[in-house]
PDB file of C-alpha atoms in Angstrom:
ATOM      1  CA  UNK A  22      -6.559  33.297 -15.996  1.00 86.00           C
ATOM      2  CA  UNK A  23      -4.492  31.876 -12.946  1.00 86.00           C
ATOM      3  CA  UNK A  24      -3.841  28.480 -12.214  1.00 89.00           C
ATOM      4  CA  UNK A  25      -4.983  28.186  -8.362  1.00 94.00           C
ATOM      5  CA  UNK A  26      -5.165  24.881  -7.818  1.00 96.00           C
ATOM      6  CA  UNK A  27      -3.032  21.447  -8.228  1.00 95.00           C
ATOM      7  CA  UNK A  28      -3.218  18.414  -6.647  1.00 97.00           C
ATOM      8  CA  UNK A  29      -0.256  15.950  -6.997  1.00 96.00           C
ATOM      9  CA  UNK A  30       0.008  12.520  -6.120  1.00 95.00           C
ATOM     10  CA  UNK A  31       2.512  11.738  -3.375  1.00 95.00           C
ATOM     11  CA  UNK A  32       3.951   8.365  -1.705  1.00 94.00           C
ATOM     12  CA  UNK A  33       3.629  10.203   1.588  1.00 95.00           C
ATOM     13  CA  UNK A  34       1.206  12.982   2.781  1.00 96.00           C
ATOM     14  CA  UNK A  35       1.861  13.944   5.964  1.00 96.00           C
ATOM     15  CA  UNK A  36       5.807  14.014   5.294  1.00 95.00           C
ATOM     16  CA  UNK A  37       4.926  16.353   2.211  1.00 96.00           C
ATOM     17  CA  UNK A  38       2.769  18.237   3.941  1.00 97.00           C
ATOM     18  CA  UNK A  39       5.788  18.894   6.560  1.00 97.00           C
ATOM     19  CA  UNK A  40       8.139  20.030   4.249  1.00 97.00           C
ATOM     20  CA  UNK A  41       6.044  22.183   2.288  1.00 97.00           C
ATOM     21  CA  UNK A  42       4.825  24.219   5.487  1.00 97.00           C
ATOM     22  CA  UNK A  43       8.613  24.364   6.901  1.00 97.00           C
ATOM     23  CA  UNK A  44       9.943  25.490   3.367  1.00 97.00           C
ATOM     24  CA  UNK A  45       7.258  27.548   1.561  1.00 95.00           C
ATOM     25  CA  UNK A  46       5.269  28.661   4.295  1.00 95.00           C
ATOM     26  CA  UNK A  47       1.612  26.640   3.093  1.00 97.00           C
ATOM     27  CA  UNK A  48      -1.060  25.993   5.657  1.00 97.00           C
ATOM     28  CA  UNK A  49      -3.085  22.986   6.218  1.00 97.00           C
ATOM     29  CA  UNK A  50      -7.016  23.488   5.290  1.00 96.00           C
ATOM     30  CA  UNK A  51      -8.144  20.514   6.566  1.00 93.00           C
ATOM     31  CA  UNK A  52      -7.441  17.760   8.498  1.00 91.00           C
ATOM     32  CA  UNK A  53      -3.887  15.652   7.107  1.00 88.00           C
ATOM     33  CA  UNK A  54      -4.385  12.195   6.768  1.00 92.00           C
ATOM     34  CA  UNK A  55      -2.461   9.283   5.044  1.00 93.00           C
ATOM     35  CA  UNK A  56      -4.664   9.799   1.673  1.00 96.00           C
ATOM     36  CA  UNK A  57      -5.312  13.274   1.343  1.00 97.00           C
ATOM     37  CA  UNK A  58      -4.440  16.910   2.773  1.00 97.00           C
ATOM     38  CA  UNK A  59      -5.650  20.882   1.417  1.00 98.00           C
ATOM     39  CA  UNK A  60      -3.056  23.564   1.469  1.00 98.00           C
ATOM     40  CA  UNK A  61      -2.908  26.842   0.601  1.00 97.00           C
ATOM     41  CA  UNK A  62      -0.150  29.804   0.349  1.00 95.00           C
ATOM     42  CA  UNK A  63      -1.165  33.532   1.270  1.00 92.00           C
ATOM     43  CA  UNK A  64      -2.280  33.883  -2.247  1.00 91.00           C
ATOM     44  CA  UNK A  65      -4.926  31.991  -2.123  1.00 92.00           C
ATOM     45  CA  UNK A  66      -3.250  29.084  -4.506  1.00 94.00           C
ATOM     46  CA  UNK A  67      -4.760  25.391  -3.440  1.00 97.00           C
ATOM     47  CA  UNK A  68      -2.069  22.637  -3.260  1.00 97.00           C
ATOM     48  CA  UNK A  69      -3.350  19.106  -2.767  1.00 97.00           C
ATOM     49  CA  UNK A  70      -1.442  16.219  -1.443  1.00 97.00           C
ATOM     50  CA  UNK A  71      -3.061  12.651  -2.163  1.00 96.00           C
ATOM     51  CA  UNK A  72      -2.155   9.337  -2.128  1.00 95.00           C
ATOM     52  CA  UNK A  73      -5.876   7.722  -2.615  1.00 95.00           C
ATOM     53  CA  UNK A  74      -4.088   4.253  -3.748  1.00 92.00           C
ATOM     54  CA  UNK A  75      -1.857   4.383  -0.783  1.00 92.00           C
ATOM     55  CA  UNK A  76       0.888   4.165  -3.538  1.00 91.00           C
ATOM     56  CA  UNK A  77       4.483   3.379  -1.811  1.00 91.00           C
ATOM     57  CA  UNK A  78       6.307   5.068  -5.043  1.00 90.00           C
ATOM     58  CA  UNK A  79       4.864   7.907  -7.255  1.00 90.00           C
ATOM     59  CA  UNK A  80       6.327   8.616 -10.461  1.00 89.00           C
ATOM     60  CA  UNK A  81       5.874  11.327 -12.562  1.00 92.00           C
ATOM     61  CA  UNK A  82       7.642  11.851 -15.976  1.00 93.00           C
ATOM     62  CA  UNK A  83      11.279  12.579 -15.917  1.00 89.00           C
ATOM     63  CA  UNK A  84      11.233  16.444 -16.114  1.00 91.00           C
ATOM     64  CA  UNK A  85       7.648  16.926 -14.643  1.00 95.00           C
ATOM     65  CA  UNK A  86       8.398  19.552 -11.390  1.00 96.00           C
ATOM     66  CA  UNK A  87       6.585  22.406  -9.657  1.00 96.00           C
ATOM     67  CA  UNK A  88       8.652  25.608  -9.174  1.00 95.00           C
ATOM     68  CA  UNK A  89       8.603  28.423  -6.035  1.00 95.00           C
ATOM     69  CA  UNK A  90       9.412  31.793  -7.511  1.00 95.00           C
ATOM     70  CA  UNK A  91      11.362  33.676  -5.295  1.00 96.00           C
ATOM     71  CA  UNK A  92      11.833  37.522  -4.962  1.00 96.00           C
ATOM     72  CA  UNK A  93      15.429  37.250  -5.326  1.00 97.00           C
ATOM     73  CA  UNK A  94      18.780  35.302  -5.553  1.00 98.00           C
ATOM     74  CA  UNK A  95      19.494  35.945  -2.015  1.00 98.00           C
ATOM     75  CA  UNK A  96      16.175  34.385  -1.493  1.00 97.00           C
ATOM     76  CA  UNK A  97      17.177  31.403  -3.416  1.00 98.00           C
ATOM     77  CA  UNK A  98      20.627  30.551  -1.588  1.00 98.00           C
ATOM     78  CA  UNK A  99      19.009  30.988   1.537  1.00 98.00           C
ATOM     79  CA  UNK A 100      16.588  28.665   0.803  1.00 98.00           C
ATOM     80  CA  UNK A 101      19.061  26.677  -0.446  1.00 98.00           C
ATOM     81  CA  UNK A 102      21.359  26.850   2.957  1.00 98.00           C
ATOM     82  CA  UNK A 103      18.238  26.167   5.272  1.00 97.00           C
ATOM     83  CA  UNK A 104      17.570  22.782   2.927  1.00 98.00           C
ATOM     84  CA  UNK A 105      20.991  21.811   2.942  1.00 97.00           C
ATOM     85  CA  UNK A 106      21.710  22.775   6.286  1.00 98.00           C
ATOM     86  CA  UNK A 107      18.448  20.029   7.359  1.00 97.00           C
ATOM     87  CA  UNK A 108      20.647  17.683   5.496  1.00 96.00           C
ATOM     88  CA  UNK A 109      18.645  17.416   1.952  1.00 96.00           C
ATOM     89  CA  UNK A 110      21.566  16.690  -0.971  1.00 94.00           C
ATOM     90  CA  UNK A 111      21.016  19.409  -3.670  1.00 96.00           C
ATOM     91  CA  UNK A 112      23.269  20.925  -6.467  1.00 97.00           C
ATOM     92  CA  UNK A 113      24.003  24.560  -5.470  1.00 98.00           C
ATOM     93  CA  UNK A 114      22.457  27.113  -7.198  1.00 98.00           C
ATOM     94  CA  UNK A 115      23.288  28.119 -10.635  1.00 98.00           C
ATOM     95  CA  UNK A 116      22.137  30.444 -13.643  1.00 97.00           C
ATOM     96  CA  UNK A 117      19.705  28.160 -15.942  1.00 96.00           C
ATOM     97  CA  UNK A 118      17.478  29.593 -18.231  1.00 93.00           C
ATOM     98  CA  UNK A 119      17.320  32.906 -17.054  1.00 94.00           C
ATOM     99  CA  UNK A 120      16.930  32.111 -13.819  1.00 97.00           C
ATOM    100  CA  UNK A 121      19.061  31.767 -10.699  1.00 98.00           C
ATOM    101  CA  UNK A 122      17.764  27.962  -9.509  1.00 98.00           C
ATOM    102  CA  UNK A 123      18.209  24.483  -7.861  1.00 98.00           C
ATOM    103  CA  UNK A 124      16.395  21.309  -8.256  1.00 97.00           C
ATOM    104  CA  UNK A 125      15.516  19.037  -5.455  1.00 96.00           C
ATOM    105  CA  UNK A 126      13.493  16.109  -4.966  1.00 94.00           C
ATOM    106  CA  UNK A 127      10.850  16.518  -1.973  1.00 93.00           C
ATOM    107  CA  UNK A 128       9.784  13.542  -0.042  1.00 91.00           C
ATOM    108  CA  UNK A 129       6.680  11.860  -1.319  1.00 88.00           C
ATOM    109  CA  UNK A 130       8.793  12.158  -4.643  1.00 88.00           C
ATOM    110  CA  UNK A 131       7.892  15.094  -6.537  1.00 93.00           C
ATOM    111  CA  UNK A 132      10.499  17.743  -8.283  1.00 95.00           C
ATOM    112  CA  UNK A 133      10.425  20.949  -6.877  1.00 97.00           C
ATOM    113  CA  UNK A 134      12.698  23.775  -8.394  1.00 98.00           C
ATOM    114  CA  UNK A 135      13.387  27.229  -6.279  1.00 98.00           C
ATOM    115  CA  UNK A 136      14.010  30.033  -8.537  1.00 98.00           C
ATOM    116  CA  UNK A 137      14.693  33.925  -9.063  1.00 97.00           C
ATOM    117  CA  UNK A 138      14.453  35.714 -12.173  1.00 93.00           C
ATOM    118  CA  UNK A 139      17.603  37.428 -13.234  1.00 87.00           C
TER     119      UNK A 139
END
């Protein structure tokens, strides 16, 4: 079984939907609005952005994050460069739980963690 589909509640769709494209390479699936957008990655896994309540502030629990597996460290610090480089304030990378990883929060408010196995 594969988990191919999330939807997460964000305080800002189309500013989401921006930064996921730019960083992780999703596509758009239908037409963005302020409440709702379909994306999807080249394999095939469904990411919704929503804000049906047209919430100003989502919050999820504390540790609650989605994660981008990279194919490498390299990957990881150049991820990390382009993000930091666009001005986003993250904690380099580091070795954490087998892993080679940062932590940043996206806009619309949700934890996303890059990462490389070791």
């Amino acid at each position: 079984m594969i988990l191919n589909h999330l939807n997460l509640a964000v305080s800002d769709v189309p500013q989401t939907q921006a930064f996921f494209e730019k960083y992780f390479g999703l596509q758009a699936v239908t037409k963005s609005n302020d409440a709702l957008v379909v994306l999807r990655d080249a394999a095939g896994m469904v990411l919704t952005l929503s804000n049906f309540d047209r919430a100003a502030e989502v919050r999820y629990p504390e540790h609650f994050h989605i994660g981008f597996v990279q194919a490498s460290p390299d990957q990881v610090n150049e991820l990390y460069q382009r993000l930091t480089a666009d001005g986003f304030t993250i904690d380099p990378p580091r070795k954490f739980h087998g892993s080679w990883t940062f932590y940043l929060r996206a806009p619309g408010g949700i934890m996303v963690e890059i990462l490389a196995d070791m």
